[in-house]
Amino acid sequence: MNSGLGGRVCRNQPWLESTKWCANRRITLEEIEDGLNEDCSHFSVHNIVSETLGYRKVSARWVDKWLKEAAGEWYNTVITKLIHFAVVGGPESDFQVVPPRDQHHRANWENFRAYIDQNINRIQPLPSNYFRFVGLLMKAGRKFIPRGHRKEYIPGWDKDTEELYRRYKYSDNEETAEMLINQLNSSRKEKWMQTVSDLDLTHSSRKGWDLLRKLGNAEATNSVITNITPNQIARHLQTVSKVKIPKRKKKAMKARIKEEFSKSNYSSHLSSQVNITEIETAIKLTKKYKAAGNDEIPAEFLIELGKRAKSWLARFFTIIMETGNIPKEWRQSKILAVLKPGKEPTCSANFRPIALLCTTHKLLERIILARLTPILDPEIPVEQAGFRGNRSCCDRVASLTSFIENGFQLGMKSAVVLLDLSSAYDTVWIDGLIYKLAKVLKCKQTLNLLSSLLSPRKFTVYLNSKSSKEYTIYNGLPQGSVLSPLLYNWYTHDIPQTTSKKFIYADDTAILAQAKTFEELEIQLNKDLETLHNYFENWSLRLNPAKSVHCCFHLNNHRAERKLKLFINNSQITHSEHPKYLGIHLDRTLTFKTHLTKLKGKLSSRNNILHKLAGSSWGSDANTLRTSALALIFSTAEYCAPVWEGSCHTKLIDTQLNSTLRIITGVCQPTRIDWLPVLAHISPPELRRKEATKKMYQKLLDSPDLEINPILQSPPKHRLKSRNPIWSRGNQLLSQNFKISEAWTNSWISSDIPNKNLITSPSVKIPGFSLPRREWVLLNRFRTGQGRCAELMKLWGYTKDPNCACNVPQSMSHILDDCPLYKFNGGISNLHSVTPEALNWLKALPLRL
């Protein structure tokens, strides 16, 4: 039985039957008391307020105010009981206490800036006055930013649709209803287009599905039913960040830090005065629509600041830089616990913590990052590619696989170990990091500031509208911090040299060894693993043997079952036939069949999103489908494409991409594949991969510091003719001066498909993209000559009669040119150009083709 506030009102109760539910009536105290006394489980403040005030969701302030008015002098006795029962009810409550929200799209930003600039100089720019700065921004927000509640979420509903609905309600006019529907569709289309262009959907389509459900009015599925409490998750995070360091080692490190501080200057250009240009540059990098931190200041407030406020911030940051003192609010963060994909909500370790830091805090971090990067980045080893300019996951995977291919050509065996560091960012030893920074920065003010930013931090975990108590962590890099990636790279920049080659991206580390025999590989790798284990242990990072894996790459099929015996701290590492490195599944002979098979399934799932869009009234036009396909499907299909572009299994991907193009264009399955990219205005997948390979190869050639560069400059003798490594493909594309538009045009000219004379250049967008879905599909089926006409339906086995109503075999060309009942006098060329006459003919055509 539901004891929460969201329990449904049982209208069979006598006290409810006697109530007249209308928007203007207040329920009396006696009725509330009767309801509580008779059957509390059926009482719902949510529904009472909804019925009496007309709200679907209301704020706590509204509930409190209304109940006071309803209860009068008995408020403290009876309503307290009601509030405790309803609001503090069991975990099954589905009532949502919705606080008022800022409506930034309706804000008067000009007055907002003027008000802050007028009052900002009354506040001294000191860390202890930060709460006054926050108060000023919040006061300006209350004055010039409307706040309110959405009665009920209707995707695309705005002022215009509200006005149209009001007119329709009183006039009952069908034209007004049509205008309302079109306005909603237009708003939803705009929302979808904006989202797919803003979201990074390369690795996960979950956000795309979530938005699609919302736009389709499906119920939200954000909450997770679990018995895990926020305190359990908080304790887990605190436990993970505990670094066990012997007292003697701690004392020695303190002495080393003190020694480095004594060698440092008090100040330098790193702690120099912050200017407005730096503030404006940092603000430009700040993203809108991000959740606020503990001070509740949204990014939009800082983005819209005026010149005086920016000048105040510059003085404020300068004082922080000089003193190393930061506002106490910056040491606190909110952590949202989100269940990891595919995990059960039965363990606190299965929740991913999302930290929300103060926006002003992150603004200062961006300024510090811009000053530290030119000093630290050049000293970070080239093997580390994570979060560095002009580096990517793709060049790491390309480098690794190129060394393996090089081993194939030289007749050598390659072995790769993928190392897993347990909670690498959360276990960084802060004193060790400060020591490493002190050795290079030589600025006491900057080091003191970094110590303050990394000093013990407090956090509160939130899960399903519940919160934990406040906990403290003493080590680890702050989650959500702009500085954390650079600081982690510097913390591990002195990783020791090994005989094996290292390929690192952030905390993902792979080591590769090559030798003629398996025994040599084991000796070499075990020695290097011991070296790395000692290094990580010395700096309080934990290698996890249980999650680390290894794989051997060779072409000796009769030794395919051979597994290496590799150990980390006397624990054997698991062998994996298909290890996953930076999202790419490898295999013993680098055929990439496993990876492409898995990728095929992922693309199939995303094609379902496109199918759903094509069946909606607001997402079915060709432009929307094309943009969605590029963001959702092609971005995923082309991840690390230069690595596997030479595989013989790429047809698995092309099949799904052809399905994507068919959804966009609406053509039938038997349509010639050459038509699909032209109609969808998307280059053929094979040519897109070649273009990506050419760009990646040129990038690697232009980076002489990369470890792969010697192989590309002086590739080995091509002993195995069946292999097609990246240097062979890249050299060929560069020597041919490959250009995707020229290759596409040549392929189109050499094809023998019907009606190809309609297209002069395949890379030019064809007419009709803005047509409604039905007319767009019909047009493309006439262009290709493939549709659901009687002749083809008989050929495909769907009907027995191939004839038209005029007793002649009904082909697409017959309907267009010869049929006395339906023919179009303008011919295929005018139909292709979508003349007004052609559009009217398509709209009037009664056939379902």
PDB file of C-alpha atoms in Angstrom, residues 441-696:
ATOM      1  CA  LEU A 441      57.044  25.622 -11.046  1.00  0.00           C
ATOM      2  CA  LYS A 442      59.359  27.366  -8.542  1.00  0.00           C
ATOM      3  CA  CYS A 443      56.635  29.793  -7.429  1.00  0.00           C
ATOM      4  CA  LYS A 444      55.506  29.719  -3.791  1.00  0.00           C
ATOM      5  CA  GLN A 445      52.285  31.633  -4.412  1.00  0.00           C
ATOM      6  CA  THR A 446      51.157  29.252  -7.152  1.00  0.00           C
ATOM      7  CA  LEU A 447      52.135  26.186  -5.125  1.00  0.00           C
ATOM      8  CA  ASN A 448      50.232  27.486  -2.096  1.00  0.00           C
ATOM      9  CA  LEU A 449      47.179  28.112  -4.268  1.00  0.00           C
ATOM     10  CA  LEU A 450      47.314  24.592  -5.759  1.00  0.00           C
ATOM     11  CA  SER A 451      47.695  23.182  -2.236  1.00  0.00           C
ATOM     12  CA  SER A 452      44.581  25.075  -1.173  1.00  0.00           C
ATOM     13  CA  LEU A 453      42.605  23.851  -4.185  1.00  0.00           C
ATOM     14  CA  LEU A 454      43.661  20.246  -3.523  1.00  0.00           C
ATOM     15  CA  SER A 455      43.483  20.345   0.282  1.00  0.00           C
ATOM     16  CA  PRO A 456      40.858  18.318   2.206  1.00  0.00           C
ATOM     17  CA  ARG A 457      37.508  18.752   0.468  1.00  0.00           C
ATOM     18  CA  LYS A 458      33.986  18.133   1.689  1.00  0.00           C
ATOM     19  CA  PHE A 459      31.229  16.556  -0.368  1.00  0.00           C
ATOM     20  CA  THR A 460      27.606  15.470  -0.120  1.00  0.00           C
ATOM     21  CA  VAL A 461      26.114  12.687  -2.240  1.00  0.00           C
ATOM     22  CA  TYR A 462      22.628  12.994  -3.726  1.00  0.00           C
ATOM     23  CA  LEU A 463      20.595  10.026  -4.942  1.00  0.00           C
ATOM     24  CA  ASN A 464      16.870   9.948  -5.753  1.00  0.00           C
ATOM     25  CA  SER A 465      16.085  13.201  -3.922  1.00  0.00           C
ATOM     26  CA  LYS A 466      17.970  12.024  -0.839  1.00  0.00           C
ATOM     27  CA  SER A 467      21.292  13.296   0.410  1.00  0.00           C
ATOM     28  CA  SER A 468      24.093  12.001   2.577  1.00  0.00           C
ATOM     29  CA  LYS A 469      25.751  13.769   5.431  1.00  0.00           C
ATOM     30  CA  GLU A 470      28.910  15.728   4.692  1.00  0.00           C
ATOM     31  CA  TYR A 471      32.102  13.688   4.233  1.00  0.00           C
ATOM     32  CA  THR A 472      35.739  14.708   3.835  1.00  0.00           C
ATOM     33  CA  ILE A 473      38.373  13.346   1.465  1.00  0.00           C
ATOM     34  CA  TYR A 474      42.077  14.081   1.858  1.00  0.00           C
ATOM     35  CA  ASN A 475      43.566  12.731  -1.361  1.00  0.00           C
ATOM     36  CA  GLY A 476      42.654  12.360  -5.000  1.00  0.00           C
ATOM     37  CA  LEU A 477      42.013  14.952  -7.670  1.00  0.00           C
ATOM     38  CA  PRO A 478      38.684  16.814  -7.561  1.00  0.00           C
ATOM     39  CA  GLN A 479      36.071  15.320  -9.857  1.00  0.00           C
ATOM     40  CA  GLY A 480      34.768  17.812 -12.373  1.00  0.00           C
ATOM     41  CA  SER A 481      37.849  19.988 -11.982  1.00  0.00           C
ATOM     42  CA  VAL A 482      39.278  21.606 -15.116  1.00  0.00           C
ATOM     43  CA  LEU A 483      42.804  21.139 -13.752  1.00  0.00           C
ATOM     44  CA  SER A 484      42.554  17.437 -12.868  1.00  0.00           C
ATOM     45  CA  PRO A 485      43.560  15.961 -16.281  1.00  0.00           C
ATOM     46  CA  LEU A 486      46.707  18.102 -16.514  1.00  0.00           C
ATOM     47  CA  LEU A 487      47.631  17.433 -12.880  1.00  0.00           C
ATOM     48  CA  TYR A 488      47.204  13.675 -13.348  1.00  0.00           C
ATOM     49  CA  ASN A 489      49.382  13.746 -16.472  1.00  0.00           C
ATOM     50  CA  TRP A 490      52.039  15.560 -14.472  1.00  0.00           C
ATOM     51  CA  TYR A 491      51.714  13.182 -11.525  1.00  0.00           C
ATOM     52  CA  THR A 492      52.612  10.256 -13.813  1.00  0.00           C
ATOM     53  CA  HIS A 493      54.980  12.116 -16.146  1.00  0.00           C
ATOM     54  CA  ASP A 494      58.042  10.453 -14.579  1.00  0.00           C
ATOM     55  CA  ILE A 495      56.845   6.922 -15.311  1.00  0.00           C
ATOM     56  CA  PRO A 496      60.054   4.849 -15.728  1.00  0.00           C
ATOM     57  CA  GLN A 497      61.485   3.760 -19.032  1.00  0.00           C
ATOM     58  CA  THR A 498      60.821   0.137 -19.956  1.00  0.00           C
ATOM     59  CA  THR A 499      62.023  -2.240 -22.634  1.00  0.00           C
ATOM     60  CA  SER A 500      58.412  -2.514 -23.785  1.00  0.00           C
ATOM     61  CA  LYS A 501      56.785   0.409 -25.548  1.00  0.00           C
ATOM     62  CA  LYS A 502      54.087   2.314 -23.676  1.00  0.00           C
ATOM     63  CA  PHE A 503      50.853   3.699 -25.104  1.00  0.00           C
ATOM     64  CA  ILE A 504      49.003   5.872 -22.574  1.00  0.00           C
ATOM     65  CA  TYR A 505      45.791   7.833 -22.727  1.00  0.00           C
ATOM     66  CA  ALA A 506      45.016   9.451 -19.348  1.00  0.00           C
ATOM     67  CA  ASP A 507      44.909   6.439 -16.975  1.00  0.00           C
ATOM     68  CA  ASP A 508      44.557   3.810 -19.752  1.00  0.00           C
ATOM     69  CA  THR A 509      47.983   2.238 -20.173  1.00  0.00           C
ATOM     70  CA  ALA A 510      49.103  -0.414 -22.651  1.00  0.00           C
ATOM     71  CA  ILE A 511      52.609  -1.856 -22.911  1.00  0.00           C
ATOM     72  CA  LEU A 512      53.824  -3.772 -25.953  1.00  0.00           C
ATOM     73  CA  ALA A 513      56.761  -6.140 -26.299  1.00  0.00           C
ATOM     74  CA  GLN A 514      58.049  -7.882 -29.441  1.00  0.00           C
ATOM     75  CA  ALA A 515      60.263 -10.933 -29.756  1.00  0.00           C
ATOM     76  CA  LYS A 516      60.795 -14.053 -31.809  1.00  0.00           C
ATOM     77  CA  THR A 517      59.601 -16.481 -29.134  1.00  0.00           C
ATOM     78  CA  PHE A 518      56.882 -16.577 -26.494  1.00  0.00           C
ATOM     79  CA  GLU A 519      59.446 -17.209 -23.776  1.00  0.00           C
ATOM     80  CA  GLU A 520      61.309 -13.998 -24.595  1.00  0.00           C
ATOM     81  CA  LEU A 521      58.038 -12.071 -24.424  1.00  0.00           C
ATOM     82  CA  GLU A 522      57.285 -13.462 -20.961  1.00  0.00           C
ATOM     83  CA  ILE A 523      60.718 -12.542 -19.602  1.00  0.00           C
ATOM     84  CA  GLN A 524      60.608  -9.015 -21.045  1.00  0.00           C
ATOM     85  CA  LEU A 525      57.043  -8.229 -19.975  1.00  0.00           C
ATOM     86  CA  ASN A 526      57.346  -9.650 -16.466  1.00  0.00           C
ATOM     87  CA  LYS A 527      60.429  -7.517 -15.884  1.00  0.00           C
ATOM     88  CA  ASP A 528      58.639  -4.384 -17.130  1.00  0.00           C
ATOM     89  CA  LEU A 529      55.509  -5.180 -15.123  1.00  0.00           C
ATOM     90  CA  GLU A 530      57.590  -5.395 -11.973  1.00  0.00           C
ATOM     91  CA  THR A 531      59.160  -2.027 -12.762  1.00  0.00           C
ATOM     92  CA  LEU A 532      55.786  -0.392 -13.333  1.00  0.00           C
ATOM     93  CA  HIS A 533      54.234  -2.019 -10.277  1.00  0.00           C
ATOM     94  CA  ASN A 534      57.025  -0.665  -8.067  1.00  0.00           C
ATOM     95  CA  TYR A 535      56.595   2.814  -9.545  1.00  0.00           C
ATOM     96  CA  PHE A 536      52.826   2.905  -9.085  1.00  0.00           C
ATOM     97  CA  GLU A 537      53.071   1.475  -5.564  1.00  0.00           C
ATOM     98  CA  ASN A 538      55.683   4.076  -4.626  1.00  0.00           C
ATOM     99  CA  TRP A 539      53.288   6.852  -5.680  1.00  0.00           C
ATOM    100  CA  SER A 540      50.190   5.248  -4.117  1.00  0.00           C
ATOM    101  CA  LEU A 541      48.524   4.214  -7.368  1.00  0.00           C
ATOM    102  CA  ARG A 542      47.063   0.712  -7.364  1.00  0.00           C
ATOM    103  CA  LEU A 543      47.484  -1.684 -10.288  1.00  0.00           C
ATOM    104  CA  ASN A 544      44.575  -4.106 -10.445  1.00  0.00           C
ATOM    105  CA  PRO A 545      45.715  -7.555 -11.681  1.00  0.00           C
ATOM    106  CA  ALA A 546      42.112  -8.818 -11.748  1.00  0.00           C
ATOM    107  CA  LYS A 547      41.072  -6.287 -14.391  1.00  0.00           C
ATOM    108  CA  SER A 548      44.352  -6.099 -16.306  1.00  0.00           C
ATOM    109  CA  VAL A 549      44.493  -8.364 -19.381  1.00  0.00           C
ATOM    110  CA  HIS A 550      47.017  -9.446 -21.972  1.00  0.00           C
ATOM    111  CA  CYS A 551      46.906 -10.756 -25.528  1.00  0.00           C
ATOM    112  CA  CYS A 552      49.478 -12.161 -27.913  1.00  0.00           C
ATOM    113  CA  PHE A 553      49.451 -11.108 -31.588  1.00  0.00           C
ATOM    114  CA  HIS A 554      50.975 -13.424 -34.184  1.00  0.00           C
ATOM    115  CA  LEU A 555      50.121 -15.282 -37.397  1.00  0.00           C
ATOM    116  CA  ASN A 556      51.072 -18.804 -36.259  1.00  0.00           C
ATOM    117  CA  ASN A 557      47.661 -20.459 -36.294  1.00  0.00           C
ATOM    118  CA  HIS A 558      48.981 -23.714 -34.828  1.00  0.00           C
ATOM    119  CA  ARG A 559      50.051 -21.759 -31.718  1.00  0.00           C
ATOM    120  CA  ALA A 560      46.803 -19.807 -31.463  1.00  0.00           C
ATOM    121  CA  GLU A 561      45.985 -21.277 -28.041  1.00  0.00           C
ATOM    122  CA  ARG A 562      49.343 -20.293 -26.499  1.00  0.00           C
ATOM    123  CA  LYS A 563      48.866 -18.047 -23.475  1.00  0.00           C
ATOM    124  CA  LEU A 564      51.603 -16.113 -21.743  1.00  0.00           C
ATOM    125  CA  LYS A 565      52.294 -16.381 -18.026  1.00  0.00           C
ATOM    126  CA  LEU A 566      52.461 -12.793 -16.829  1.00  0.00           C
ATOM    127  CA  PHE A 567      52.261 -11.561 -13.234  1.00  0.00           C
ATOM    128  CA  ILE A 568      51.630  -8.371 -11.288  1.00  0.00           C
ATOM    129  CA  ASN A 569      52.752  -8.689  -7.668  1.00  0.00           C
ATOM    130  CA  ASN A 570      52.574 -12.506  -7.921  1.00  0.00           C
ATOM    131  CA  SER A 571      48.999 -12.389  -9.302  1.00  0.00           C
ATOM    132  CA  GLN A 572      48.620 -13.832 -12.805  1.00  0.00           C
ATOM    133  CA  ILE A 573      47.113 -11.596 -15.465  1.00  0.00           C
ATOM    134  CA  THR A 574      44.119 -12.923 -17.376  1.00  0.00           C
ATOM    135  CA  HIS A 575      44.475 -13.696 -21.084  1.00  0.00           C
ATOM    136  CA  SER A 576      41.857 -12.135 -23.363  1.00  0.00           C
ATOM    137  CA  GLU A 577      41.298 -13.160 -26.964  1.00  0.00           C
ATOM    138  CA  HIS A 578      39.624  -9.835 -27.746  1.00  0.00           C
ATOM    139  CA  PRO A 579      41.059  -7.121 -25.461  1.00  0.00           C
ATOM    140  CA  LYS A 580      39.456  -3.696 -25.644  1.00  0.00           C
ATOM    141  CA  TYR A 581      41.746  -0.680 -25.864  1.00  0.00           C
ATOM    142  CA  LEU A 582      40.175   2.798 -25.982  1.00  0.00           C
ATOM    143  CA  GLY A 583      36.936   1.382 -27.356  1.00  0.00           C
ATOM    144  CA  ILE A 584      38.507  -0.848 -30.055  1.00  0.00           C
ATOM    145  CA  HIS A 585      38.324  -4.638 -29.751  1.00  0.00           C
ATOM    146  CA  LEU A 586      41.574  -6.221 -30.939  1.00  0.00           C
ATOM    147  CA  ASP A 587      42.186  -9.835 -31.968  1.00  0.00           C
ATOM    148  CA  ARG A 588      45.212 -12.040 -32.498  1.00  0.00           C
ATOM    149  CA  THR A 589      45.630 -11.344 -36.237  1.00  0.00           C
ATOM    150  CA  LEU A 590      44.121  -7.821 -36.284  1.00  0.00           C
ATOM    151  CA  THR A 591      41.192  -8.738 -38.526  1.00  0.00           C
ATOM    152  CA  PHE A 592      38.887  -6.555 -36.353  1.00  0.00           C
ATOM    153  CA  LYS A 593      36.033  -8.963 -37.018  1.00  0.00           C
ATOM    154  CA  THR A 594      34.913  -8.940 -33.371  1.00  0.00           C
ATOM    155  CA  HIS A 595      35.031  -5.167 -33.165  1.00  0.00           C
ATOM    156  CA  LEU A 596      33.079  -4.664 -36.384  1.00  0.00           C
ATOM    157  CA  THR A 597      30.502  -7.283 -35.375  1.00  0.00           C
ATOM    158  CA  LYS A 598      29.871  -5.464 -32.082  1.00  0.00           C
ATOM    159  CA  LEU A 599      29.810  -2.138 -33.896  1.00  0.00           C
ATOM    160  CA  LYS A 600      27.222  -3.518 -36.297  1.00  0.00           C
ATOM    161  CA  GLY A 601      24.901  -4.272 -33.367  1.00  0.00           C
ATOM    162  CA  LYS A 602      25.384  -0.785 -31.948  1.00  0.00           C
ATOM    163  CA  LEU A 603      24.573   0.814 -35.315  1.00  0.00           C
ATOM    164  CA  SER A 604      21.487  -1.344 -35.654  1.00  0.00           C
ATOM    165  CA  SER A 605      20.227  -0.022 -32.309  1.00  0.00           C
ATOM    166  CA  ARG A 606      20.838   3.559 -33.405  1.00  0.00           C
ATOM    167  CA  ASN A 607      19.059   2.951 -36.684  1.00  0.00           C
ATOM    168  CA  ASN A 608      16.011   2.196 -34.546  1.00  0.00           C
ATOM    169  CA  ILE A 609      16.181   5.785 -33.265  1.00  0.00           C
ATOM    170  CA  LEU A 610      16.200   7.001 -36.855  1.00  0.00           C
ATOM    171  CA  HIS A 611      13.250   4.735 -37.690  1.00  0.00           C
ATOM    172  CA  LYS A 612      11.332   6.249 -34.798  1.00  0.00           C
ATOM    173  CA  LEU A 613      12.190   9.749 -35.968  1.00  0.00           C
ATOM    174  CA  ALA A 614      11.092   8.949 -39.520  1.00  0.00           C
ATOM    175  CA  GLY A 615       7.741   7.857 -38.156  1.00  0.00           C
ATOM    176  CA  SER A 616       7.169  11.075 -36.182  1.00  0.00           C
ATOM    177  CA  SER A 617       5.417  14.160 -37.469  1.00  0.00           C
ATOM    178  CA  TRP A 618       8.205  16.505 -36.340  1.00  0.00           C
ATOM    179  CA  GLY A 619      11.372  14.549 -37.155  1.00  0.00           C
ATOM    180  CA  SER A 620      10.653  12.970 -40.527  1.00  0.00           C
ATOM    181  CA  ASP A 621      11.937  15.606 -42.954  1.00  0.00           C
ATOM    182  CA  ALA A 622      15.162  14.779 -44.769  1.00  0.00           C
ATOM    183  CA  ASN A 623      17.267  17.537 -43.190  1.00  0.00           C
ATOM    184  CA  THR A 624      16.433  16.394 -39.651  1.00  0.00           C
ATOM    185  CA  LEU A 625      17.074  12.741 -40.474  1.00  0.00           C
ATOM    186  CA  ARG A 626      20.371  13.565 -42.181  1.00  0.00           C
ATOM    187  CA  THR A 627      21.658  15.641 -39.253  1.00  0.00           C
ATOM    188  CA  SER A 628      20.568  12.938 -36.811  1.00  0.00           C
ATOM    189  CA  ALA A 629      22.240  10.210 -38.858  1.00  0.00           C
ATOM    190  CA  LEU A 630      25.563  12.052 -38.957  1.00  0.00           C
ATOM    191  CA  ALA A 631      25.488  12.745 -35.200  1.00  0.00           C
ATOM    192  CA  LEU A 632      24.116   9.414 -33.978  1.00  0.00           C
ATOM    193  CA  ILE A 633      25.260   6.819 -36.478  1.00  0.00           C
ATOM    194  CA  PHE A 634      28.091   7.962 -38.737  1.00  0.00           C
ATOM    195  CA  SER A 635      30.062   9.448 -35.815  1.00  0.00           C
ATOM    196  CA  THR A 636      29.969   6.045 -34.095  1.00  0.00           C
ATOM    197  CA  ALA A 637      30.635   4.075 -37.272  1.00  0.00           C
ATOM    198  CA  GLU A 638      33.744   6.126 -38.083  1.00  0.00           C
ATOM    199  CA  TYR A 639      35.392   6.106 -34.654  1.00  0.00           C
ATOM    200  CA  CYS A 640      39.026   5.052 -35.204  1.00  0.00           C
ATOM    201  CA  ALA A 641      38.143   4.189 -38.812  1.00  0.00           C
ATOM    202  CA  PRO A 642      41.780   4.617 -40.039  1.00  0.00           C
ATOM    203  CA  VAL A 643      42.752   1.720 -37.755  1.00  0.00           C
ATOM    204  CA  TRP A 644      40.332  -0.865 -39.189  1.00  0.00           C
ATOM    205  CA  GLU A 645      39.607   0.650 -42.611  1.00  0.00           C
ATOM    206  CA  GLY A 646      41.731  -2.045 -44.310  1.00  0.00           C
ATOM    207  CA  SER A 647      39.792  -4.941 -42.739  1.00  0.00           C
ATOM    208  CA  CYS A 648      37.899  -7.313 -45.013  1.00  0.00           C
ATOM    209  CA  HIS A 649      34.932  -7.189 -42.608  1.00  0.00           C
ATOM    210  CA  THR A 650      33.954  -3.557 -43.200  1.00  0.00           C
ATOM    211  CA  LYS A 651      30.903  -4.789 -45.129  1.00  0.00           C
ATOM    212  CA  LEU A 652      29.319  -5.475 -41.747  1.00  0.00           C
ATOM    213  CA  ILE A 653      29.351  -1.720 -41.137  1.00  0.00           C
ATOM    214  CA  ASP A 654      28.428  -0.730 -44.671  1.00  0.00           C
ATOM    215  CA  THR A 655      25.272  -2.837 -44.475  1.00  0.00           C
ATOM    216  CA  GLN A 656      24.048  -0.853 -41.478  1.00  0.00           C
ATOM    217  CA  LEU A 657      25.080   2.493 -42.963  1.00  0.00           C
ATOM    218  CA  ASN A 658      23.190   1.652 -46.147  1.00  0.00           C
ATOM    219  CA  SER A 659      20.143   0.995 -43.967  1.00  0.00           C
ATOM    220  CA  THR A 660      20.682   4.434 -42.438  1.00  0.00           C
ATOM    221  CA  LEU A 661      20.716   6.030 -45.879  1.00  0.00           C
ATOM    222  CA  ARG A 662      17.555   4.146 -46.858  1.00  0.00           C
ATOM    223  CA  ILE A 663      15.759   5.506 -43.798  1.00  0.00           C
ATOM    224  CA  ILE A 664      16.762   9.063 -44.720  1.00  0.00           C
ATOM    225  CA  THR A 665      15.723   8.733 -48.358  1.00  0.00           C
ATOM    226  CA  GLY A 666      12.767   6.355 -47.956  1.00  0.00           C
ATOM    227  CA  VAL A 667      13.810   4.224 -50.943  1.00  0.00           C
ATOM    228  CA  CYS A 668      13.075   0.503 -51.244  1.00  0.00           C
ATOM    229  CA  GLN A 669      15.495  -2.269 -50.357  1.00  0.00           C
ATOM    230  CA  PRO A 670      16.334  -3.259 -53.985  1.00  0.00           C
ATOM    231  CA  THR A 671      17.455   0.295 -54.845  1.00  0.00           C
ATOM    232  CA  ARG A 672      21.002   0.421 -56.221  1.00  0.00           C
ATOM    233  CA  ILE A 673      23.487   1.328 -53.477  1.00  0.00           C
ATOM    234  CA  ASP A 674      25.093   4.026 -55.677  1.00  0.00           C
ATOM    235  CA  TRP A 675      21.880   6.051 -55.352  1.00  0.00           C
ATOM    236  CA  LEU A 676      21.790   6.114 -51.544  1.00  0.00           C
ATOM    237  CA  PRO A 677      24.650   8.577 -50.767  1.00  0.00           C
ATOM    238  CA  VAL A 678      23.516  10.911 -53.566  1.00  0.00           C
ATOM    239  CA  LEU A 679      19.937  11.111 -52.356  1.00  0.00           C
ATOM    240  CA  ALA A 680      20.958  11.473 -48.689  1.00  0.00           C
ATOM    241  CA  HIS A 681      23.717  14.008 -49.475  1.00  0.00           C
ATOM    242  CA  ILE A 682      26.240  12.006 -47.452  1.00  0.00           C
ATOM    243  CA  SER A 683      29.483  10.766 -49.005  1.00  0.00           C
ATOM    244  CA  PRO A 684      29.789   6.979 -49.457  1.00  0.00           C
ATOM    245  CA  PRO A 685      31.027   5.290 -46.253  1.00  0.00           C
ATOM    246  CA  GLU A 686      34.034   3.710 -47.964  1.00  0.00           C
ATOM    247  CA  LEU A 687      35.233   7.069 -49.289  1.00  0.00           C
ATOM    248  CA  ARG A 688      34.657   8.749 -45.922  1.00  0.00           C
ATOM    249  CA  ARG A 689      36.917   6.163 -44.280  1.00  0.00           C
ATOM    250  CA  LYS A 690      39.630   6.712 -46.873  1.00  0.00           C
ATOM    251  CA  GLU A 691      39.472  10.445 -46.283  1.00  0.00           C
ATOM    252  CA  ALA A 692      39.825   9.854 -42.527  1.00  0.00           C
ATOM    253  CA  THR A 693      42.795   7.532 -43.123  1.00  0.00           C
ATOM    254  CA  LYS A 694      44.514  10.113 -45.302  1.00  0.00           C
ATOM    255  CA  LYS A 695      44.079  12.839 -42.661  1.00  0.00           C
ATOM    256  CA  MET A 696      45.290  10.606 -39.828  1.00  0.00           C
TER     257      MET A 696
END
